[in-house]
Structure formats: C-alpha cells, structure tokens
Tab-separated table of C-alpha atoms in Angstrom:
chain	number	residue	atom	x	y	z
A	791	UNK	CA	4.559	-22.220	-21.802
A	792	UNK	CA	2.418	-19.106	-22.088
A	793	UNK	CA	2.702	-16.521	-19.293
A	794	UNK	CA	-0.987	-16.941	-18.423
A	795	UNK	CA	-0.484	-20.676	-17.939
A	796	UNK	CA	2.560	-20.060	-15.730
A	797	UNK	CA	0.595	-17.578	-13.659
A	798	UNK	CA	-2.209	-20.081	-13.125
A	799	UNK	CA	0.249	-22.741	-11.971
A	800	UNK	CA	1.857	-20.257	-9.582
A	801	UNK	CA	-1.596	-19.414	-8.190
A	802	UNK	CA	-2.354	-23.133	-7.776
A	803	UNK	CA	0.865	-23.593	-5.783
A	804	UNK	CA	0.103	-20.627	-3.524
A	805	UNK	CA	-3.425	-21.854	-2.864
A	806	UNK	CA	-2.170	-25.363	-2.118
A	807	UNK	CA	0.850	-24.522	0.055
A	808	UNK	CA	-0.051	-21.050	1.302
A	809	UNK	CA	3.102	-19.542	-0.186
A	810	UNK	CA	5.726	-19.684	-2.923
A	811	UNK	CA	9.286	-18.403	-3.171
A	812	UNK	CA	11.050	-16.649	-6.012
A	813	UNK	CA	13.596	-19.477	-6.008
A	814	UNK	CA	10.823	-22.031	-6.561
A	815	UNK	CA	9.493	-20.100	-9.543
A	816	UNK	CA	12.876	-19.622	-11.200
A	817	UNK	CA	13.742	-23.307	-10.794
A	818	UNK	CA	10.357	-24.624	-11.889
A	819	UNK	CA	9.857	-22.390	-14.925
A	820	UNK	CA	13.418	-21.506	-15.956
A	821	UNK	CA	12.950	-17.738	-15.721
A	822	UNK	CA	15.024	-15.002	-14.070
A	823	UNK	CA	14.499	-13.605	-10.577
A	824	UNK	CA	13.325	-10.359	-12.156
A	825	UNK	CA	10.694	-12.157	-14.226
A	826	UNK	CA	9.534	-14.177	-11.214
A	827	UNK	CA	9.108	-11.019	-9.137
A	828	UNK	CA	7.223	-9.380	-12.013
A	829	UNK	CA	4.856	-12.381	-12.123
A	830	UNK	CA	4.191	-12.046	-8.401
A	831	UNK	CA	3.663	-8.310	-8.731
A	832	UNK	CA	1.041	-8.873	-11.433
A	833	UNK	CA	-0.669	-11.574	-9.369
A	834	UNK	CA	-0.723	-9.295	-6.338
A	835	UNK	CA	-2.429	-6.618	-8.435
A	836	UNK	CA	-5.089	-9.196	-9.282
A	837	UNK	CA	-5.632	-9.762	-5.558
A	838	UNK	CA	-4.613	-13.412	-5.437
A	839	UNK	CA	-1.496	-13.151	-3.268
A	840	UNK	CA	0.562	-10.880	-1.032
A	841	UNK	CA	4.209	-10.361	-1.998
A	842	UNK	CA	7.009	-10.740	0.536
A	843	UNK	CA	10.736	-10.095	0.194
A	844	UNK	CA	11.443	-13.663	-0.886
A	845	UNK	CA	8.234	-14.605	-2.654
A	846	UNK	CA	4.504	-14.412	-1.963
A	847	UNK	CA	1.887	-15.769	0.424
A	848	UNK	CA	-1.809	-16.497	0.136
A	849	UNK	CA	-3.933	-13.388	0.618
A	850	UNK	CA	-6.146	-13.815	3.676
A	851	UNK	CA	-9.798	-12.642	3.909
A	852	UNK	CA	-10.286	-9.204	5.489
A	853	UNK	CA	-12.512	-10.578	8.269
A	854	UNK	CA	-10.480	-12.739	10.645
A	855	UNK	CA	-12.342	-14.725	13.297
A	856	UNK	CA	-10.618	-14.978	16.696
A	857	UNK	CA	-9.128	-18.415	17.417
A	858	UNK	CA	-11.497	-20.733	19.264
A	859	UNK	CA	-8.746	-22.370	21.334
A	860	UNK	CA	-5.320	-20.743	21.156
A	861	UNK	CA	-2.667	-23.115	22.525
A	862	UNK	CA	0.503	-21.051	22.686
A	863	UNK	CA	2.692	-23.946	23.780
A	864	UNK	CA	1.762	-25.925	20.652
A	865	UNK	CA	2.050	-23.171	18.037
A	866	UNK	CA	4.977	-23.167	15.579
A	867	UNK	CA	7.671	-20.618	16.365
A	868	UNK	CA	8.773	-18.763	13.228
A	869	UNK	CA	12.187	-17.093	13.138
A	870	UNK	CA	10.731	-13.719	12.161
A	871	UNK	CA	8.169	-13.726	14.991
A	872	UNK	CA	10.848	-14.679	17.510
A	873	UNK	CA	13.195	-11.940	16.259
A	874	UNK	CA	10.464	-9.284	16.496
A	875	UNK	CA	9.564	-10.422	20.014
A	876	UNK	CA	13.189	-10.341	21.202
A	877	UNK	CA	13.729	-6.831	19.831
A	878	UNK	CA	10.533	-5.554	21.423
A	879	UNK	CA	11.472	-6.846	24.886
A	880	UNK	CA	14.644	-4.736	24.782
A	881	UNK	CA	12.537	-1.564	24.911
A	882	UNK	CA	11.254	-2.112	28.467
A	883	UNK	CA	12.798	0.198	31.050
A	884	UNK	CA	13.161	0.211	34.843
A	885	UNK	CA	9.925	0.849	36.773
A	886	UNK	CA	7.854	1.229	33.600
A	887	UNK	CA	4.248	0.155	33.255
A	888	UNK	CA	3.632	-1.660	29.980
A	889	UNK	CA	0.740	-3.266	28.168
A	890	UNK	CA	1.719	-6.588	26.617
A	891	UNK	CA	-0.342	-7.804	23.669
A	892	UNK	CA	-2.370	-10.937	24.244
A	893	UNK	CA	-1.437	-12.273	20.791
A	894	UNK	CA	1.218	-14.812	19.854
A	895	UNK	CA	3.945	-12.157	19.740
A	896	UNK	CA	3.185	-11.259	23.361
A	897	UNK	CA	3.640	-14.885	24.343
A	898	UNK	CA	6.898	-15.087	22.385
A	899	UNK	CA	8.207	-12.026	24.230
A	900	UNK	CA	8.073	-13.851	27.585
A	901	UNK	CA	11.487	-15.612	27.397
A	902	UNK	CA	13.139	-12.289	26.456
A	903	UNK	CA	11.466	-10.106	29.098
A	904	UNK	CA	14.046	-8.374	31.350
A	905	UNK	CA	14.759	-10.093	34.661
A	906	UNK	CA	17.244	-7.509	35.960
A	907	UNK	CA	14.783	-4.663	36.582
A	908	UNK	CA	11.384	-4.064	38.163
A	909	UNK	CA	8.356	-3.079	36.084
A	910	UNK	CA	4.611	-3.604	35.805
A	911	UNK	CA	2.878	-5.582	33.079
A	912	UNK	CA	-0.823	-5.411	32.147
A	913	UNK	CA	-2.131	-8.273	30.016
A	914	UNK	CA	-5.509	-9.379	28.666
A	915	UNK	CA	-4.605	-13.046	28.209
A	916	UNK	CA	-4.990	-15.565	31.025
A	917	UNK	CA	-2.371	-17.808	29.415
A	918	UNK	CA	0.250	-15.060	29.298
A	919	UNK	CA	-0.687	-13.974	32.823
A	920	UNK	CA	-0.094	-17.537	34.024
A	921	UNK	CA	3.396	-17.587	32.494
A	922	UNK	CA	4.305	-14.279	34.152
A	923	UNK	CA	3.764	-15.777	37.622
A	924	UNK	CA	7.326	-17.094	37.363
A	925	UNK	CA	8.784	-13.557	37.306
A	926	UNK	CA	9.590	-12.169	40.765
A	927	UNK	CA	10.579	-8.773	39.310
A	928	UNK	CA	7.211	-8.032	37.646
A	929	UNK	CA	3.886	-6.852	39.048
A	930	UNK	CA	1.156	-8.335	36.864
A	931	UNK	CA	-2.365	-6.991	36.273
A	932	UNK	CA	-4.868	-9.090	34.332
A	933	UNK	CA	-7.714	-7.268	32.565
A	934	UNK	CA	-11.128	-8.401	33.724
A	935	UNK	CA	-14.127	-9.266	31.602
A	936	UNK	CA	-15.656	-12.125	29.650
A	937	UNK	CA	-12.987	-14.604	28.564
A	938	UNK	CA	-12.976	-15.858	25.017
A	939	UNK	CA	-12.249	-19.547	24.423
A	940	UNK	CA	-8.840	-18.372	23.228
A	941	UNK	CA	-8.105	-17.066	26.731
A	942	UNK	CA	-8.164	-13.372	25.797
A	943	UNK	CA	-10.385	-10.628	27.236
A	944	UNK	CA	-11.455	-7.728	25.019
A	945	UNK	CA	-15.096	-7.015	25.894
A	946	UNK	CA	-16.520	-3.766	27.324
A	947	UNK	CA	-15.459	-4.708	30.865
A	948	UNK	CA	-11.871	-5.210	29.709
A	949	UNK	CA	-12.002	-1.864	27.867
A	950	UNK	CA	-13.215	-0.163	31.055
A	951	UNK	CA	-10.369	-1.796	32.990
A	952	UNK	CA	-7.561	-0.488	30.753
A	953	UNK	CA	-9.300	2.889	30.361
A	954	UNK	CA	-8.505	3.539	34.031
A	955	UNK	CA	-4.777	3.026	33.527
A	956	UNK	CA	-1.837	4.822	31.967
A	957	UNK	CA	1.045	3.013	30.287
A	958	UNK	CA	4.621	4.087	29.663
A	959	UNK	CA	4.740	1.710	26.705
A	960	UNK	CA	2.257	-0.524	24.909
A	961	UNK	CA	2.963	-3.413	22.553
A	962	UNK	CA	0.181	-3.827	19.987
A	963	UNK	CA	-0.311	-6.351	17.170
A	964	UNK	CA	-2.862	-6.582	14.376
A	965	UNK	CA	-4.065	-8.375	11.277
A	966	UNK	CA	-3.013	-5.739	8.746
A	967	UNK	CA	-1.229	-2.430	8.289
A	968	UNK	CA	-1.038	0.046	5.425
A	969	UNK	CA	0.076	3.660	5.359
A	970	UNK	CA	-3.299	4.802	4.018
A	971	UNK	CA	-5.767	2.754	6.089
A	972	UNK	CA	-3.644	2.345	9.206
A	973	UNK	CA	-3.730	-0.567	11.637
A	974	UNK	CA	-6.670	-2.933	11.213
A	975	UNK	CA	-7.959	-6.039	12.928
A	976	UNK	CA	-10.552	-8.756	12.454
A	977	UNK	CA	-13.170	-7.891	15.094
A	978	UNK	CA	-14.685	-4.699	16.457
A	979	UNK	CA	-14.186	-5.841	20.082
A	980	UNK	CA	-10.447	-6.235	19.608
A	981	UNK	CA	-10.196	-2.907	17.792
A	982	UNK	CA	-12.086	-1.071	20.568
A	983	UNK	CA	-9.891	-2.612	23.255
A	984	UNK	CA	-6.714	-1.662	21.401
A	985	UNK	CA	-7.899	1.929	20.919
A	986	UNK	CA	-8.361	2.258	24.694
A	987	UNK	CA	-4.827	0.978	25.340
A	988	UNK	CA	-3.275	3.193	22.654
A	989	UNK	CA	-5.094	6.294	23.910
A	990	UNK	CA	-3.621	5.859	27.403
A	991	UNK	CA	-0.040	5.050	26.359
A	992	UNK	CA	2.886	7.469	26.253
A	993	UNK	CA	4.915	5.355	23.811
A	994	UNK	CA	3.296	3.030	21.326
A	995	UNK	CA	5.048	0.125	19.621
A	996	UNK	CA	3.435	-1.951	16.868
A	997	UNK	CA	4.713	-5.486	16.273
A	998	UNK	CA	3.966	-6.483	12.677
A	999	UNK	CA	5.485	-9.347	10.652
A	1000	UNK	CA	6.313	-8.256	7.115
A	1001	UNK	CA	3.620	-10.469	5.603
A	1002	UNK	CA	0.934	-8.382	7.379
A	1003	UNK	CA	2.233	-5.026	6.144
A	1004	UNK	CA	0.600	-3.847	2.952
A	1005	UNK	CA	-2.630	-5.655	3.888
A	1006	UNK	CA	-5.944	-4.213	5.118
A	1007	UNK	CA	-8.085	-6.209	7.533
A	1008	UNK	CA	-11.747	-5.676	8.484
A	1009	UNK	CA	-11.916	-3.037	11.237
A	1010	UNK	CA	-9.706	0.039	11.424
A	1011	UNK	CA	-8.002	0.507	14.798
A	1012	UNK	CA	-6.071	3.744	14.278
A	1013	UNK	CA	-3.881	5.743	11.908
A	1014	UNK	CA	-0.344	4.558	11.211
A	1015	UNK	CA	1.213	7.770	12.531
A	1016	UNK	CA	-0.125	7.083	16.023
A	1017	UNK	CA	2.754	4.659	16.635
A	1018	UNK	CA	6.214	5.768	17.701
A	1019	UNK	CA	7.766	2.506	16.501
A	1020	UNK	CA	6.914	-0.352	14.172
A	1021	UNK	CA	9.013	-3.497	14.537
A	1022	UNK	CA	8.902	-5.755	11.497
A	1023	UNK	CA	11.130	-8.347	9.829
A	1024	UNK	CA	13.296	-8.983	6.796
A	1025	UNK	CA	10.311	-10.151	4.717
A	1026	UNK	CA	8.824	-6.642	4.612
A	1027	UNK	CA	9.155	-4.940	1.216
A	1028	UNK	CA	10.962	-1.598	1.045
A	1029	UNK	CA	8.067	-0.158	-0.935
A	1030	UNK	CA	5.837	-0.763	2.104
A	1031	UNK	CA	8.318	0.586	4.660
A	1032	UNK	CA	8.878	4.005	3.060
A	1033	UNK	CA	5.196	5.136	3.185
A	1034	UNK	CA	5.052	4.126	6.862
A	1035	UNK	CA	8.133	6.210	7.661
A	1036	UNK	CA	6.581	9.142	5.829
A	1037	UNK	CA	3.799	9.050	8.437
A	1038	UNK	CA	6.398	9.954	11.065
A	1039	UNK	CA	6.812	6.468	12.532
A	1040	UNK	CA	10.230	4.864	13.101
A	1041	UNK	CA	10.352	1.470	11.386
A	1042	UNK	CA	12.734	-1.071	12.948
A	1043	UNK	CA	13.559	-4.021	10.673
A	1044	UNK	CA	15.018	-6.992	12.531
A	1045	UNK	CA	17.698	-8.982	10.723
A	1046	UNK	CA	17.482	-12.627	9.723
A	1047	UNK	CA	19.265	-14.837	12.272
C-alpha cells in the first residue's frame, strides 16, 4: 500500500470515529509506532487532525457554537476531565472567594469540592448553582443576566456583575490554547465575560484537556502568560507543554488513573 493511500484511510477513520490511536494504525497497517506517529504528524500539518499523546483526534472548526441544551447529568465523564477537575478542587483554600467555570469541568469539580472549610463560590451557571445548594460550608453567588438555553450567563449584565467582585482564585476553561495566540473561545460574549473574571482574580488557573492544547479557536481571550497554572492531562504532547512553560506559567499534568 502506498503511503498516500494509507494516509487517506487514516483520515477516513478519524472523520468517521472522531479519533484514531497509534495502536490502531500499527495493527491495521503493519507499521512501527514511529512510522504511525510520523503519519499523524504529516496529517496534522495538512490540517486534518490534532495529535494527542496516544494518537489523533478530529480537528474541530475554530468557531464553536454554545450548546443549546447542556445536560450535565447526562454527559459522558472522561477519565482525563475527571482527573483535571479533582486536581483543581485541591487548590481551594479556607475563606477564599473563587470563580468556578460554568463549563463541564466546573460541574465535574463539584464532587471534589472541599467540605471541611468555608469559602465563597461565584458561578455563572444555574445548573451548577443548583448543585451547590447541598453544601452548607459554601456561600454561593450566581451571576445575573440573560440565561442561555444551556443555563449559562455571559451577557453584558453578567460581565457587570463579576466586574464588581474580586476573586482569590478563578477556574477558567476554553476551546483552545496555544503559546502564541493564547486562550481562545468560540463566542465573543464568553470571551468578554472571562476577561472580566481574569482581570479581577489574584490567582488564575486554566483547566485544559490535552486535546485542546495546540489548537486555536475563534476569539482570543487573553495571553497564555496571564495564568499562574494550567492543569492538563496525560494526552498533552510535550512539544506543546514546553512553549507554555516558557511563557512563565506552571503546567500541571495529571496522571492517568
């Protein structure tokens, strides 16, 4: 089989399944791990996939529409997302005021949030706010504004709300992160809201699965060096981690359970 034909079949698999592993390629085509990784590197350069530590995933469009109806309780829980969420929750200190992202990682942090200390949590998700009612050691503030169908609030009223607050620590997520372009997201409303939170936070922590690092999304939120910490997972490539650390940000890589 010619290399071009193998590449096309690999692309077909990625487009069909959303991902492919190095192990799948070596088994299917009888080539070495090194050759499989070289194939994926060449395909990434063509813009057809995004490499991960163990393979590659389908490259998403730069403009990401917000979910129409986000049902946290029905979403799949991936090991890497859960590990990132657990590690992030360990950073919360006594009497601190934190902003908790309204994304899926914020929801996944809930079971790991400390119950042995008092602190304040500001959220912009009605679903996450509802879950936090069960905590008797947390004061909860919910950002006001126009609610999206997904249950999040990021409009100008929500921006004004968080602009009047200061946070000891904020947990931010996004659609993409590169050392050169920085953190990026799919909509200008979300980006503006996140900038307001970041501006008023003493410590800033970015929660980014490895598959989203090395990818640029539509709207730039801020420079990479703004963050004190980036928590990512075992799927993040070393070649993406080093440039982030060179921006002065501590990169925490959670281990595979």
